[in-house]
mmCIF file of C-alpha atoms in Angstrom:
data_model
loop_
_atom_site.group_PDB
_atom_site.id
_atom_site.type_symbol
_atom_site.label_atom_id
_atom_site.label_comp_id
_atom_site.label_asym_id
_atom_site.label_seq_id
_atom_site.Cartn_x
_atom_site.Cartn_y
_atom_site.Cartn_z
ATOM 1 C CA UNK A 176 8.947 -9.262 45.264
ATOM 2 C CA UNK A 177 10.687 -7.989 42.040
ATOM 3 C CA UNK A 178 10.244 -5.067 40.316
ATOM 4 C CA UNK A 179 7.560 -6.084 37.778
ATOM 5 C CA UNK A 180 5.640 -8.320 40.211
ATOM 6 C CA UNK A 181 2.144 -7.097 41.161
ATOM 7 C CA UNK A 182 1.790 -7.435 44.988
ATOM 8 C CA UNK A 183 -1.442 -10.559 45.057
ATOM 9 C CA UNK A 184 -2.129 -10.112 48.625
ATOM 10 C CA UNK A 185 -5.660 -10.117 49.248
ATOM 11 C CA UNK A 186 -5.870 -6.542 50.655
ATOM 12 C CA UNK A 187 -2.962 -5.132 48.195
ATOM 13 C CA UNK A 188 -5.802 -6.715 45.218
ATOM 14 C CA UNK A 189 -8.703 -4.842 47.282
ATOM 15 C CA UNK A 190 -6.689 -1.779 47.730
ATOM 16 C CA UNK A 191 -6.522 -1.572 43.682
ATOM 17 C CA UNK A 192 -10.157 -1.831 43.036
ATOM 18 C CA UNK A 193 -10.437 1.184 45.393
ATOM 19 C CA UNK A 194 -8.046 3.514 43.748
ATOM 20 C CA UNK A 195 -9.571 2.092 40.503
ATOM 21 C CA UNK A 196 -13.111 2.864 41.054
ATOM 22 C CA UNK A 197 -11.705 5.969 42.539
ATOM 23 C CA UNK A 198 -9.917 7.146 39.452
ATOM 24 C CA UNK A 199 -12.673 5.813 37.300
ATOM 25 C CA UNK A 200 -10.572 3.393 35.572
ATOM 26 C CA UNK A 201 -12.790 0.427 35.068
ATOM 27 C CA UNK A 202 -10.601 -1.642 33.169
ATOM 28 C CA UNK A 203 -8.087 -1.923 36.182
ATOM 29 C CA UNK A 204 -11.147 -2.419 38.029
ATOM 30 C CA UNK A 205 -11.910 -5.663 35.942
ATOM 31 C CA UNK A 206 -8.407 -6.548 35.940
ATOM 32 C CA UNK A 207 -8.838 -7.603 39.933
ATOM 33 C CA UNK A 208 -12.021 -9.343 39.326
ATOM 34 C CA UNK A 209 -12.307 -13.061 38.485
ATOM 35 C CA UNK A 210 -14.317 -14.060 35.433
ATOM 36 C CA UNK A 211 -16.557 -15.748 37.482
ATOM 37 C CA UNK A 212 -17.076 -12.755 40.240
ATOM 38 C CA UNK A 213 -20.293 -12.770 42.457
ATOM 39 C CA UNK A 214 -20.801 -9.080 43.508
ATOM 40 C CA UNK A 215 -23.807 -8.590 45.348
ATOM 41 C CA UNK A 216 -25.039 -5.371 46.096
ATOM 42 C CA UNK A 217 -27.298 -4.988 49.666
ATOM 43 C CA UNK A 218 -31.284 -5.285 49.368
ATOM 44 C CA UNK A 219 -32.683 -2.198 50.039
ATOM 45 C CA UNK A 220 -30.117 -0.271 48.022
ATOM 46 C CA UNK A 221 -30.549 1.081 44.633
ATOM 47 C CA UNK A 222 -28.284 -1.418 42.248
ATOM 48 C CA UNK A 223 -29.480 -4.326 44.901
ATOM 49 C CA UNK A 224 -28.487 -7.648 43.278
ATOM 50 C CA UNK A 225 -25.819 -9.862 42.353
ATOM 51 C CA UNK A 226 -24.500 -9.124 39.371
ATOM 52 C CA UNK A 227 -21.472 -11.645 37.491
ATOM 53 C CA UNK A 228 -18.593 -10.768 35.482
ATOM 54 C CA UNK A 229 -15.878 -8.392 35.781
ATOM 55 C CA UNK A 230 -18.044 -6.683 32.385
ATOM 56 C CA UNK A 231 -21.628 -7.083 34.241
ATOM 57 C CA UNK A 232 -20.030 -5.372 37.604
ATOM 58 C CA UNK A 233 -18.822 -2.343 35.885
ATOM 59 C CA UNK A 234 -21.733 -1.616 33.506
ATOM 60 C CA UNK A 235 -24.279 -2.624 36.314
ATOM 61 C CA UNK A 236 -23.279 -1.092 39.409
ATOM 62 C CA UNK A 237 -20.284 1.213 38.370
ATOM 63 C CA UNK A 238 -21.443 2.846 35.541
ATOM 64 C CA UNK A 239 -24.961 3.227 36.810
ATOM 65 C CA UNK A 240 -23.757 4.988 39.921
ATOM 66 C CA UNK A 241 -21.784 7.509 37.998
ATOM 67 C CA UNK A 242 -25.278 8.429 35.706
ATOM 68 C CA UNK A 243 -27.257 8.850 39.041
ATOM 69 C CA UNK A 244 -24.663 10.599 41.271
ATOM 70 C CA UNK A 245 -21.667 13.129 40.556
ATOM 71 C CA UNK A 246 -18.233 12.104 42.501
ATOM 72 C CA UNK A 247 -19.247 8.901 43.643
ATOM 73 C CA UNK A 248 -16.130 7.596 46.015
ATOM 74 C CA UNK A 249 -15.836 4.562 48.188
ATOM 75 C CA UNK A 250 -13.303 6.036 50.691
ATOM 76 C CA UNK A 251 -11.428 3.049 52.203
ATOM 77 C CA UNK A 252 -9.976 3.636 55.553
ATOM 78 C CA UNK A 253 -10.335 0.380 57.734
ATOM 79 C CA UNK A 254 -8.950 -3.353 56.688
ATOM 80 C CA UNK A 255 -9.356 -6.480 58.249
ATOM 81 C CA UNK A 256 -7.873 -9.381 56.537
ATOM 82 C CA UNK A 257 -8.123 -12.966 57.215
ATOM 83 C CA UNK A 258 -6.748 -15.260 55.118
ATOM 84 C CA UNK A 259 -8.664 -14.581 51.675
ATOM 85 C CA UNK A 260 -11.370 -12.619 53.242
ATOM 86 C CA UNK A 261 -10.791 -9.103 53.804
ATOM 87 C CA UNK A 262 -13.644 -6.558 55.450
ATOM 88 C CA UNK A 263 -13.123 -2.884 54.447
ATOM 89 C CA UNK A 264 -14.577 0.037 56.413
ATOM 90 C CA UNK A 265 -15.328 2.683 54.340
ATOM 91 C CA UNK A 266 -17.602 6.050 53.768
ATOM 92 C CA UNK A 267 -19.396 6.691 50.656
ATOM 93 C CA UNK A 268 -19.454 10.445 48.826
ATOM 94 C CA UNK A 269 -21.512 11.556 46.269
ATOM 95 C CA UNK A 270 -23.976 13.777 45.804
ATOM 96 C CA UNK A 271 -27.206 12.259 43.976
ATOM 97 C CA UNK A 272 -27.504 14.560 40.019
ATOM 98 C CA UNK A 273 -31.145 14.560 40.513
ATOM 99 C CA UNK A 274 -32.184 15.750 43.905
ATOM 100 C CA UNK A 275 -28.933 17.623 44.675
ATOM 101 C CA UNK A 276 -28.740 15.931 47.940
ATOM 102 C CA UNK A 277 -25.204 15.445 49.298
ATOM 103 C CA UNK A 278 -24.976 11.569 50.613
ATOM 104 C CA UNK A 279 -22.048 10.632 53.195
ATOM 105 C CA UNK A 280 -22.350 7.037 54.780
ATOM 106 C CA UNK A 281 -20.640 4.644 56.855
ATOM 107 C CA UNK A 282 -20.298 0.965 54.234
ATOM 108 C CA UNK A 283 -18.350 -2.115 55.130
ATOM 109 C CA UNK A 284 -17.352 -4.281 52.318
ATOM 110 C CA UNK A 285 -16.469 -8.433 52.480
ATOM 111 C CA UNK A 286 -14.406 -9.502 49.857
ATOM 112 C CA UNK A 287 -13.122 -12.893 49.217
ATOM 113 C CA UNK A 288 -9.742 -12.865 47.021
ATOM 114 C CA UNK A 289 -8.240 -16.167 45.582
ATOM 115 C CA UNK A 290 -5.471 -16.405 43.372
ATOM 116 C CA UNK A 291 -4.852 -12.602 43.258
ATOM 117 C CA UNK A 292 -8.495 -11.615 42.096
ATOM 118 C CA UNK A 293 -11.797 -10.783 43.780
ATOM 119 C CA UNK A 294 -14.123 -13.617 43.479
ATOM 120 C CA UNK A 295 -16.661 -12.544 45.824
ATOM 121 C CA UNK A 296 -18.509 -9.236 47.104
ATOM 122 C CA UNK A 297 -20.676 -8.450 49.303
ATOM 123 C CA UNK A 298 -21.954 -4.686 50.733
ATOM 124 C CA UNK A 299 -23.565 -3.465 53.482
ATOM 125 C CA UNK A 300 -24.944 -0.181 53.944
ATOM 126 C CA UNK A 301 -27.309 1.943 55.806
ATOM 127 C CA UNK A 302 -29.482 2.084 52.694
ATOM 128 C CA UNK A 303 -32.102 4.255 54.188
ATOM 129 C CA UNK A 304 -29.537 7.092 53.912
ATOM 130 C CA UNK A 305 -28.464 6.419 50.701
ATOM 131 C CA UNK A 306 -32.422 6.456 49.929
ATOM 132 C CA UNK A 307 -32.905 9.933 51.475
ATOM 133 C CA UNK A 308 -30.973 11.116 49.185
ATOM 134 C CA UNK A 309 -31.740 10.054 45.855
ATOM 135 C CA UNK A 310 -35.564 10.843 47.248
ATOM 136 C CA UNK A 311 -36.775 14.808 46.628
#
């Protein structure tokens, strides 16, 4: 790979979206989403849905969860990659603005990458916990 090539692998795309949404950079977060992204948020949680667009995911679920919770972080610690599916194991932080409640939960994350963006998401969560604390 030469100096100015970006690194497509399915979990080197994945891995950006991470530090992205970490640093709070959302347009580098859209830049590894597809135009035609399905990101689908787990029933039970409280952005549930699918939402489409690089645009729609970052003003839906993104910006949303950084109104409703101060130093929300999707820690990534565990990849498994299969061809263009890659399954992250990861631990949200955060603690929710309105109850004061810290939150700290075990998430895995499916992605599906083609051509060097993410074209699909999917979450899972325990969402009861996530629940507790946004509940006073």
């Amino acid at each position: 790979m030469g100096l100015n090539q970006i690194d497509e692998s399915p979990a080197a795309v994945v891995r950006r979206q991470y530090l992205a949404s970490a640093a709070g950079d959302l347009a580098a977060l859209r830049e590894t989403l597809a135009p035609d992204v399905e990101w689908t948020e787990m029933a039970g949680f409280p952005l549930a849905g699918t939402y489409r667009t690089p645009e729609g995911v970052t003003s839906a679920v993104m910006e949303r969860l950084g109104q409703q919770w101060d130093g929300w972080t999707a820690h990534d610690d565990t990849y498994v990659v299969d061809g263009e599916n890659v399954v992250v194991l990861a631990r949200y932080t955060a603690t929710h603005k309105t109850t004061g409640k810290p939150l700290n939960v075990r998430v895995a994350h499916h992605f599906t990458v083609r051509g060097g963006l993410i074209v699909r998401f999917e979450q899972f969560v325990d969402t009861a916990l996530v629940r507790d604390a946004a509940t006073a």
